[in-house]
Tab-separated table of C-alpha atoms in Angstrom:
chain	number	residue	atom	x	y	z
A	1	GLU	CA	92.462	146.109	143.455
A	2	ILE	CA	89.757	146.280	140.766
A	3	MET	CA	87.770	149.523	140.563
A	4	PRO	CA	84.511	149.869	138.587
A	5	THR	CA	84.230	152.474	135.808
A	6	PRO	CA	81.193	153.479	133.687
A	7	ASN	CA	82.060	150.997	130.883
A	8	GLY	CA	84.351	148.492	132.558
A	9	VAL	CA	86.951	148.430	135.300
A	10	THR	CA	90.424	149.654	136.188
A	11	ALA	CA	92.912	147.132	137.536
A	12	VAL	CA	94.976	149.149	139.992
A	13	GLY	CA	98.622	148.161	139.824
A	14	LEU	CA	100.936	147.739	142.799
A	15	ASP	CA	103.529	150.042	141.263
A	16	ASP	CA	103.114	152.976	138.862
A	17	VAL	CA	100.931	151.399	136.137
A	18	ASP	CA	97.163	150.772	136.067
A	19	MET	CA	95.167	148.868	133.442
A	20	ASP	CA	91.910	150.272	132.011
A	21	ILE	CA	89.547	147.601	130.693
A	22	VAL	CA	86.705	149.092	128.639
A	23	PHE	CA	83.961	146.949	127.090
A	24	THR	CA	82.499	148.185	123.796
A	25	ARG	CA	80.495	145.150	122.665
A	26	PRO	CA	77.784	144.360	123.661
A	27	ALA	CA	76.718	148.007	123.906
A	28	LYS	CA	75.768	147.661	127.556
A	29	VAL	CA	77.504	145.321	129.948
A	30	ASP	CA	76.913	144.777	133.636
A	31	VAL	CA	80.438	144.139	134.880
A	32	GLU	CA	80.617	142.335	138.196
A	33	ILE	CA	83.671	142.356	140.460
A	34	ARG	CA	83.946	139.123	142.417
A	35	SER	CA	86.207	137.774	145.118
A	36	GLU	CA	87.175	134.217	145.834
A	37	THR	CA	89.268	132.727	148.619
A	38	LEU	CA	91.585	129.932	147.553
A	39	PRO	CA	93.168	127.478	150.010
A	40	PRO	CA	96.801	127.893	151.053
A	41	THR	CA	99.493	126.571	148.706
A	42	PRO	CA	102.998	125.221	149.344
A	43	TYR	CA	104.213	128.762	148.628
A	44	SER	CA	101.754	130.546	150.922
A	45	LYS	CA	100.565	129.478	154.370
A	46	ASP	CA	97.639	131.877	154.292
A	47	PRO	CA	94.509	131.648	152.114
A	48	ILE	CA	94.760	133.598	148.859
A	49	VAL	CA	92.052	136.100	147.929
A	50	VAL	CA	91.567	136.388	144.190
A	51	ARG	CA	89.486	139.157	142.610
A	52	HIS	CA	88.167	138.892	139.085
A	53	ILE	CA	85.601	140.427	136.764
A	54	ALA	CA	82.559	138.693	135.260
A	55	VAL	CA	80.563	139.885	132.262
A	56	PRO	CA	77.199	138.118	131.831
A	57	VAL	CA	76.453	137.327	128.181
A	58	GLU	CA	72.875	136.507	127.255
A	59	LYS	CA	73.423	134.993	123.806
A	60	ALA	CA	76.129	133.802	121.436
A	61	GLY	CA	78.195	136.561	119.904
A	62	THR	CA	81.392	138.545	120.319
A	63	VAL	CA	82.640	140.397	123.383
A	64	THR	CA	85.027	143.255	122.623
A	65	ALA	CA	87.194	144.916	125.242
A	66	VAL	CA	90.061	147.390	125.088
A	67	LEU	CA	92.919	146.798	127.537
A	68	TYR	CA	95.020	149.903	127.982
A	69	PRO	CA	97.926	150.058	130.460
A	70	ARG	CA	98.775	153.609	131.572
A	71	LEU	CA	100.756	155.443	134.186
A	72	LYS	CA	98.785	156.304	137.287
A	73	THR	CA	99.482	159.967	136.542
A	74	GLU	CA	97.748	159.743	133.132
A	75	LYS	CA	94.027	160.260	132.610
A	76	PRO	CA	91.866	157.186	131.908
A	77	VAL	CA	91.756	156.212	128.250
A	78	GLU	CA	88.811	157.461	126.120
A	79	VAL	CA	87.175	154.644	124.137
A	80	MET	CA	84.221	154.882	121.735
A	81	ALA	CA	82.428	152.079	119.893
A	82	LEU	CA	82.137	152.383	116.105
A	83	ASP	CA	79.629	150.707	113.785
A	84	ASN	CA	77.637	149.099	116.598
A	85	GLY	CA	80.749	147.776	118.255
A	86	LEU	CA	82.438	146.320	115.168
A	87	GLY	CA	85.281	148.790	115.670
A	88	VAL	CA	86.649	151.018	118.409
A	89	LYS	CA	88.170	154.473	118.571
A	90	VAL	CA	90.797	154.992	121.249
A	91	VAL	CA	91.896	158.540	122.126
A	92	THR	CA	95.109	158.832	124.141
A	93	PRO	CA	97.588	161.631	124.866
A	94	ALA	CA	99.794	160.208	122.092
A	95	GLY	CA	97.071	160.309	119.432
A	96	THR	CA	94.051	158.429	118.138
A	97	ASP	CA	93.741	154.784	117.078
A	98	VAL	CA	90.825	153.275	115.139
A	99	VAL	CA	90.785	149.483	115.328
A	100	TYR	CA	88.624	146.818	113.676
A	101	LEU	CA	89.139	143.262	114.892
A	102	ASN	CA	86.192	141.021	114.195
A	103	PRO	CA	85.524	137.274	113.658
A	104	GLY	CA	83.483	138.110	110.545
A	105	PRO	CA	84.114	140.555	107.687
A	106	VAL	CA	83.355	144.239	108.285
A	107	LYS	CA	82.435	146.974	105.800
A	108	ALA	CA	83.365	150.400	107.149
A	109	GLU	CA	85.332	153.577	106.511
A	110	LEU	CA	88.939	153.708	107.629
A	111	GLY	CA	90.961	156.862	107.112
A	112	GLY	CA	88.421	158.241	104.662
A	113	LYS	CA	88.603	155.103	102.517
A	114	ALA	CA	86.254	152.148	102.171
A	115	PHE	CA	87.483	149.207	104.242
A	116	GLU	CA	86.343	145.592	104.083
A	117	GLY	CA	87.906	142.802	106.113
A	118	LYS	CA	88.296	141.356	109.582
A	119	VAL	CA	91.260	143.432	110.742
A	120	GLY	CA	92.069	147.098	110.233
A	121	LEU	CA	94.120	149.720	112.098
A	122	LEU	CA	94.422	153.484	111.687
A	123	LYS	CA	96.974	155.430	113.781
A	124	GLU	CA	96.907	159.222	113.928
A	125	ARG	CA	99.925	160.863	115.507
A	126	GLY	CA	99.600	164.584	114.924
A	127	VAL	CA	99.785	165.152	111.170
A	128	LYS	CA	101.111	161.632	110.555
A	129	VAL	CA	98.600	158.928	109.664
A	130	ALA	CA	99.414	155.239	109.259
A	131	MET	CA	96.909	152.613	108.132
A	132	THR	CA	97.106	148.822	108.037
A	133	ALA	CA	94.302	146.729	106.541
A	134	PRO	CA	95.363	143.117	105.930
A	135	GLY	CA	91.806	142.200	104.869
A	136	ALA	CA	90.391	138.745	105.581
A	137	CYS	CA	93.325	137.770	107.838
A	138	ASP	CA	92.208	134.168	108.211
A	139	ILE	CA	94.034	132.198	110.903
A	140	PRO	CA	95.107	128.706	109.735
A	141	ARG	CA	93.927	125.966	112.032
A	142	THR	CA	97.564	124.917	112.403
A	143	PHE	CA	97.740	127.603	115.079
A	144	TRP	CA	94.758	126.247	117.022
A	145	THR	CA	96.528	123.739	119.251
A	146	ASP	CA	94.646	122.940	122.426
A	147	GLY	CA	92.400	125.975	122.419
A	148	ASP	CA	92.646	129.167	124.416
A	149	PRO	CA	91.290	128.640	127.952
A	150	GLN	CA	90.023	132.221	127.968
A	151	LEU	CA	87.636	131.393	125.116
A	152	ARG	CA	86.035	128.438	126.847
A	153	ARG	CA	82.761	128.441	128.688
A	154	ILE	CA	82.904	129.467	132.314
A	155	HIS	CA	80.105	128.649	134.748
A	156	TRP	CA	79.268	130.966	137.660
A	157	LYS	CA	76.598	129.951	140.174
A	158	ASN	CA	75.098	127.421	137.726
A	159	LYS	CA	74.601	130.160	135.123
A	160	LEU	CA	76.222	129.968	131.717
A	161	GLN	CA	78.696	132.810	131.571
A	162	TYR	CA	80.135	132.425	128.078
A	163	PRO	CA	78.335	130.814	125.112
A	164	PRO	CA	80.072	127.821	123.558
A	165	PHE	CA	83.006	128.891	121.386
A	166	PRO	CA	82.401	127.068	118.065
A	167	ASP	CA	86.032	126.478	117.070
A	168	TYR	CA	86.850	125.018	120.469
A	169	GLU	CA	83.733	122.837	120.448
A	170	GLU	CA	84.968	121.415	117.164
A	171	ALA	CA	88.480	120.984	118.505
A	172	VAL	CA	87.424	118.822	121.461
A	173	THR	CA	85.131	116.662	119.304
A	174	PRO	CA	87.561	116.056	116.459
A	175	ASN	CA	87.500	114.149	113.209
A	176	GLY	CA	83.765	113.714	112.874
A	177	GLY	CA	84.365	112.614	109.293
A	178	ASN	CA	86.960	110.003	110.229
A	179	VAL	CA	84.628	107.194	111.226
A	180	LEU	CA	84.914	103.624	109.941
A	181	ILE	CA	81.890	101.355	110.307
A	182	LEU	CA	83.623	97.970	110.497
A	183	ASP	CA	82.041	94.940	108.906
A	184	GLN	CA	82.927	91.302	109.570
A	185	GLN	CA	81.734	90.320	106.110
A	186	LYS	CA	83.758	92.675	103.904
A	187	PRO	CA	86.600	95.204	104.386
A	188	VAL	CA	85.844	98.917	104.575
A	189	SER	CA	88.175	101.475	103.062
A	190	ALA	CA	90.053	104.320	104.754
A	191	GLY	CA	91.600	106.535	102.093
A	192	GLY	CA	92.179	110.206	101.457
A	193	PHE	CA	95.435	110.422	103.405
A	194	THR	CA	96.603	113.987	103.995
A	195	ALA	CA	100.156	115.151	104.500
A	196	THR	CA	100.889	116.451	107.988
A	197	GLN	CA	101.559	120.160	108.033
A	198	PRO	CA	105.198	121.248	108.351
A	199	PRO	CA	106.225	122.803	111.693
A	200	SER	CA	107.359	125.970	109.879
A	201	PRO	CA	105.853	128.370	107.292
A	202	PRO	CA	104.107	128.359	104.963
A	203	TRP	CA	101.070	127.076	106.855
A	204	THR	CA	97.862	126.195	105.065
A	205	ASP	CA	94.253	125.723	106.092
A	206	LYS	CA	93.522	123.203	103.349
A	207	ASP	CA	93.953	119.451	103.229
A	208	GLN	CA	97.105	118.557	101.310
A	209	PRO	CA	97.026	115.020	99.912
A	210	GLY	CA	100.016	112.791	100.444
A	211	ARG	CA	102.364	112.824	97.467
A	212	GLU	CA	101.695	109.117	96.829
A	213	ALA	CA	98.292	107.494	97.257
A	214	THR	CA	97.529	105.340	100.289
A	215	ASP	CA	94.456	103.206	100.935
A	216	VAL	CA	93.652	101.015	103.924
A	217	ALA	CA	91.200	98.102	103.992
A	218	VAL	CA	89.957	97.123	107.460
A	219	THR	CA	87.854	94.247	108.747
A	220	TRP	CA	87.654	92.158	111.917
A	221	ASN	CA	86.623	88.833	113.394
A	222	ASP	CA	86.573	87.188	116.809
A	223	GLN	CA	90.367	86.811	116.818
A	224	VAL	CA	91.951	89.807	115.080
A	225	LEU	CA	91.734	93.286	113.639
A	226	ASP	CA	92.770	92.846	109.989
A	227	VAL	CA	94.376	95.886	108.330
A	228	THR	CA	95.841	96.022	104.797
A	229	PHE	CA	97.657	99.076	103.402
A	230	THR	CA	98.016	99.587	99.644
A	231	CYS	CA	100.768	102.124	98.963
A	232	ALA	CA	101.666	103.679	95.640
A	233	ASP	CA	105.425	104.136	95.697
A	234	LYS	CA	107.845	105.006	92.880
A	235	GLY	CA	110.956	104.435	95.011
A	236	ILE	CA	110.742	101.960	97.887
A	237	VAL	CA	113.177	102.269	100.790
A	238	ALA	CA	113.513	99.012	102.778
A	239	SER	CA	116.899	98.811	104.443
A	240	VAL	CA	116.060	97.987	108.083
A	241	HIS	CA	115.481	94.267	108.628
A	242	ASP	CA	115.496	93.752	112.397
A	243	ASN	CA	112.259	93.869	114.384
A	244	ASP	CA	111.600	96.388	117.159
A	245	ASN	CA	114.156	98.771	115.712
A	246	ILE	CA	113.159	102.277	116.816
A	247	LYS	CA	114.728	103.659	113.624
A	248	LEU	CA	112.285	101.783	111.404
A	249	TRP	CA	110.899	105.167	110.362
A	250	LYS	CA	113.978	105.532	108.143
A	251	ASP	CA	112.259	103.002	105.842
A	252	ASP	CA	109.051	103.389	103.903
A	253	CYS	CA	106.617	102.139	106.518
A	254	VAL	CA	103.017	102.203	107.744
A	255	TYR	CA	101.533	102.546	111.234
A	256	VAL	CA	98.338	101.548	113.031
A	257	TRP	CA	97.469	103.564	116.169
A	258	LEU	CA	94.814	102.152	118.504
A	259	ASP	CA	93.026	103.589	121.538
A	260	PRO	CA	91.006	100.561	122.751
A	261	GLY	CA	87.669	101.653	124.141
A	262	HIS	CA	88.023	105.201	122.726
A	263	THR	CA	89.386	106.526	126.035
A	264	HIS	CA	91.103	109.738	124.834
A	265	ASN	CA	93.231	109.385	127.980
A	266	ASP	CA	95.651	112.170	128.878
A	267	GLU	CA	98.522	109.733	129.412
A	268	LYS	CA	98.560	108.790	125.696
A	269	LYS	CA	98.076	105.132	126.594
A	270	CYS	CA	97.663	103.496	123.219
A	271	VAL	CA	99.067	100.777	120.970
A	272	MET	CA	101.258	101.485	117.940
A	273	VAL	CA	102.165	98.849	115.366
A	274	GLN	CA	104.607	99.774	112.590
A	275	LEU	CA	105.492	97.703	109.515
A	276	SER	CA	108.333	98.462	107.085
A	277	ALA	CA	108.399	97.708	103.371
A	278	SER	CA	111.267	95.365	104.332
A	279	GLY	CA	108.874	93.234	106.406
A	280	ALA	CA	110.374	94.304	109.745
A	281	TRP	CA	107.929	95.440	112.400
A	282	HIS	CA	108.024	97.547	115.538
A	283	ASP	CA	105.318	97.861	118.172
A	284	SER	CA	104.798	99.620	121.471
A	285	THR	CA	102.127	99.636	124.135
A	286	ASN	CA	101.539	102.765	126.206
A	287	GLY	CA	104.805	104.175	124.891
A	288	SER	CA	106.901	101.160	125.928
A	289	PRO	CA	108.629	99.357	123.031
A	290	ALA	CA	109.428	96.480	125.407
A	291	SER	CA	105.746	95.522	125.524
A	292	ASN	CA	104.972	93.497	122.390
A	293	VAL	CA	101.646	92.579	120.806
A	294	GLU	CA	101.836	88.800	121.137
A	295	GLY	CA	100.576	86.851	118.118
A	296	LEU	CA	100.968	89.726	115.662
A	297	LYS	CA	101.054	88.525	112.055
A	298	THR	CA	102.443	90.655	109.212
A	299	GLU	CA	102.843	90.295	105.477
A	300	VAL	CA	104.520	92.566	102.905
A	301	ALA	CA	104.409	92.281	99.115
A	302	ARG	CA	105.516	94.289	96.096
A	303	THR	CA	103.021	95.414	93.439
A	304	ALA	CA	103.318	96.947	90.002
A	305	THR	CA	102.757	100.410	91.486
A	306	GLY	CA	104.280	100.084	94.955
A	307	TRP	CA	103.739	97.735	97.884
A	308	THR	CA	101.177	96.330	100.290
A	309	ALA	CA	101.373	95.697	104.031
A	310	ARG	CA	98.987	93.501	106.004
A	311	LEU	CA	98.778	93.451	109.794
A	312	GLN	CA	96.621	90.983	111.727
A	313	ILE	CA	96.459	92.319	115.284
A	314	PRO	CA	94.991	89.840	117.815
A	315	TRP	CA	92.703	91.067	120.577
A	316	LYS	CA	94.429	88.688	122.968
A	317	GLY	CA	97.799	90.224	122.096
A	318	LEU	CA	96.361	93.660	122.875
A	319	GLY	CA	95.209	92.381	126.263
A	320	VAL	CA	91.535	93.154	125.581
A	321	SER	CA	88.358	91.227	125.034
A	322	THR	CA	86.920	90.843	121.556
A	323	PRO	CA	84.909	94.009	120.798
A	324	LYS	CA	81.138	93.805	120.704
A	325	PRO	CA	78.939	95.313	117.970
A	326	GLY	CA	78.441	98.957	118.915
A	327	ASP	CA	81.822	99.323	120.626
A	328	VAL	CA	83.994	102.275	119.557
A	329	TRP	CA	87.779	102.491	119.447
A	330	GLY	CA	90.052	105.367	118.570
A	331	VAL	CA	92.227	104.716	115.533
A	332	ASN	CA	94.558	106.311	113.036
A	333	PHE	CA	96.535	105.015	110.083
A	334	THR	CA	99.710	106.831	109.088
A	335	ARG	CA	102.473	106.359	106.565
A	336	MET	CA	106.114	107.422	106.267
A	337	ASP	CA	107.260	107.853	102.667
A	338	HIS	CA	110.820	108.523	101.432
A	339	PRO	CA	111.702	109.730	97.916
A	340	GLY	CA	113.622	106.624	96.857
A	341	LYS	CA	116.225	106.989	99.603
A	342	PHE	CA	116.282	107.986	103.258
A	343	ASP	CA	115.992	111.767	103.329
A	344	LEU	CA	115.209	113.491	106.617
A	345	LYS	CA	114.158	116.717	104.919
A	346	ALA	CA	112.186	115.198	102.055
A	347	MET	CA	110.435	112.344	103.901
A	348	GLU	CA	106.699	112.774	104.336
A	349	MET	CA	104.249	111.528	106.933
A	350	SER	CA	100.625	111.302	105.850
A	351	ALA	CA	97.594	110.290	107.892
A	352	TRP	CA	94.010	109.154	107.503
A	353	ALA	CA	92.835	111.318	110.424
A	354	PRO	CA	94.585	114.693	109.854
A	355	LEU	CA	97.293	115.846	112.256
A	356	TYR	CA	96.977	119.620	111.816
A	357	PHE	CA	97.371	120.393	115.495
A	358	HIS	CA	100.413	118.266	116.270
A	359	PRO	CA	102.284	117.742	113.003
A	360	GLY	CA	104.110	114.447	112.945
A	361	ASP	CA	102.707	113.331	116.316
A	362	ALA	CA	100.070	110.652	115.824
A	363	SER	CA	100.167	109.627	119.489
A	364	ASP	CA	97.894	112.467	120.635
A	365	LEU	CA	94.637	110.593	121.212
A	366	MET	CA	92.617	113.794	120.817
A	367	TRP	CA	92.974	113.566	117.038
A	368	LEU	CA	92.329	109.885	116.402
A	369	GLY	CA	89.525	108.780	114.132
A	370	HIS	CA	87.020	106.141	115.164
A	371	LEU	CA	86.283	102.453	114.599
A	372	VAL	CA	82.658	101.391	115.128
A	373	PHE	CA	82.443	97.613	115.350
A	374	THR	CA	79.484	95.855	113.700
A	375	ALA	CA	78.899	92.324	112.497
A	376	LYS	CA	77.383	93.308	109.131
A	377	GLY	CA	77.193	97.085	109.208
A	378	GLU	CA	73.817	96.757	110.934
A	379	GLU	CA	72.042	100.019	111.713
A	380	ALA	CA	71.414	99.192	115.386
A	381	ALA	CA	75.130	98.738	116.115
A	382	VAL	CA	76.015	101.871	114.146
A	383	ALA	CA	73.506	103.873	116.192
A	384	VAL	CA	74.937	102.485	119.430
A	385	GLY	CA	78.458	103.345	118.280
A	386	ARG	CA	77.628	106.898	117.278
A	387	GLU	CA	75.846	107.458	120.589
A	388	ALA	CA	78.952	106.158	122.390
A	389	MET	CA	81.118	108.629	120.438
A	390	LYS	CA	78.752	111.469	121.264
A	391	LYS	CA	78.790	110.598	124.959
A	392	LYS	CA	82.589	110.356	125.079
A	393	HIS	CA	83.014	113.665	123.235
A	394	GLN	CA	80.543	115.402	125.529
A	395	SER	CA	82.529	114.241	128.538
A	396	MET	CA	85.627	115.735	126.877
A	397	VAL	CA	83.824	119.062	126.410
A	398	GLU	CA	82.720	119.125	130.037
A	399	LYS	CA	86.236	118.273	131.208
A	400	ALA	CA	87.738	121.034	129.041
A	401	TYR	CA	85.316	123.568	130.522
A	402	ALA	CA	85.702	122.352	134.098
A	403	ARG	CA	87.052	124.831	136.597
A	404	GLU	CA	90.100	122.719	137.430
A	405	THR	CA	91.056	122.757	133.740
A	406	LEU	CA	90.486	126.465	133.214
A	407	VAL	CA	92.557	127.560	136.192
A	408	LYS	CA	95.599	125.391	135.421
């Protein structure tokens, strides 16, 4: 059961513990307790009644709430807002806590000392006082995977309940800077490869360039997508010579990832074409290595500073029609680089469209960049392509905020 209180609610537990939920920001909230009947499930023959709380928010900003579990025999927790809701003071039988937890920096007094930062904690337990003030406490975007459903917009009775959460909006419309306007007359360049972040500390919030430079030149015609990699490489590894070898990644190699039609589908249905410095290739369609891109042409050459790899990928071999000016596809270009010999720990994957959220996994279509097809870079086709991207991304936002997504 959920019981209203002057500044929030108390969730009454079935056993010996209740949960006090006290809202301190905005200063005044009109908490609503709502009920909803869900249909029976395979685990319950009867309809399920779900109760929840709703807090209307009139404008963008921060909602702050204190959740305090306590024994039913204890008094409700005493909570006071500090500095217009930037901080809270919590008085309990054990002592007093002063907490600052804010998206932006705060200037305040903590334990009699000047405090500036996003996070601060003061604990008073009798005569003992402990203070923690880590300061800015920025969270690297490595941690932001698929977004927290609780921070998404929720709609109630056609009324916007939560304002858009900026970080999540950015997350579901990714790689706005990774757009290639293709030209049939001359290749366009995709450079600035960044190393994928390691799946262990230290994490970083900054782009880390690949240790050796990579550039990709891309053009197209009625028959093929034409992609040429230029790779600086001081020690080339090229030991695998058979095609469709799933261990081709043990060589220095490059990859093209394609999402025809810019679908961003959940099933990760896409095309991957991989080319080793040895000249061997490996491809897969919708995750199946048995499905080859018929008519694929490849070419590898050594240079004074490394090697080049050219892939001519036919539309017919992809099973699609020739794109039209204004069409948009999802795309990424990645590279596997070894330090002169195969080394599992020292090998590095780098990518044109960064892979912060899923290090090493370029198959997640959410993070692909974009190809906009034009005949000569004409403005009309570019405008059509950008509008198509905007429409597709908006549909992704709406899907992410849909009820069936939020209640998974």
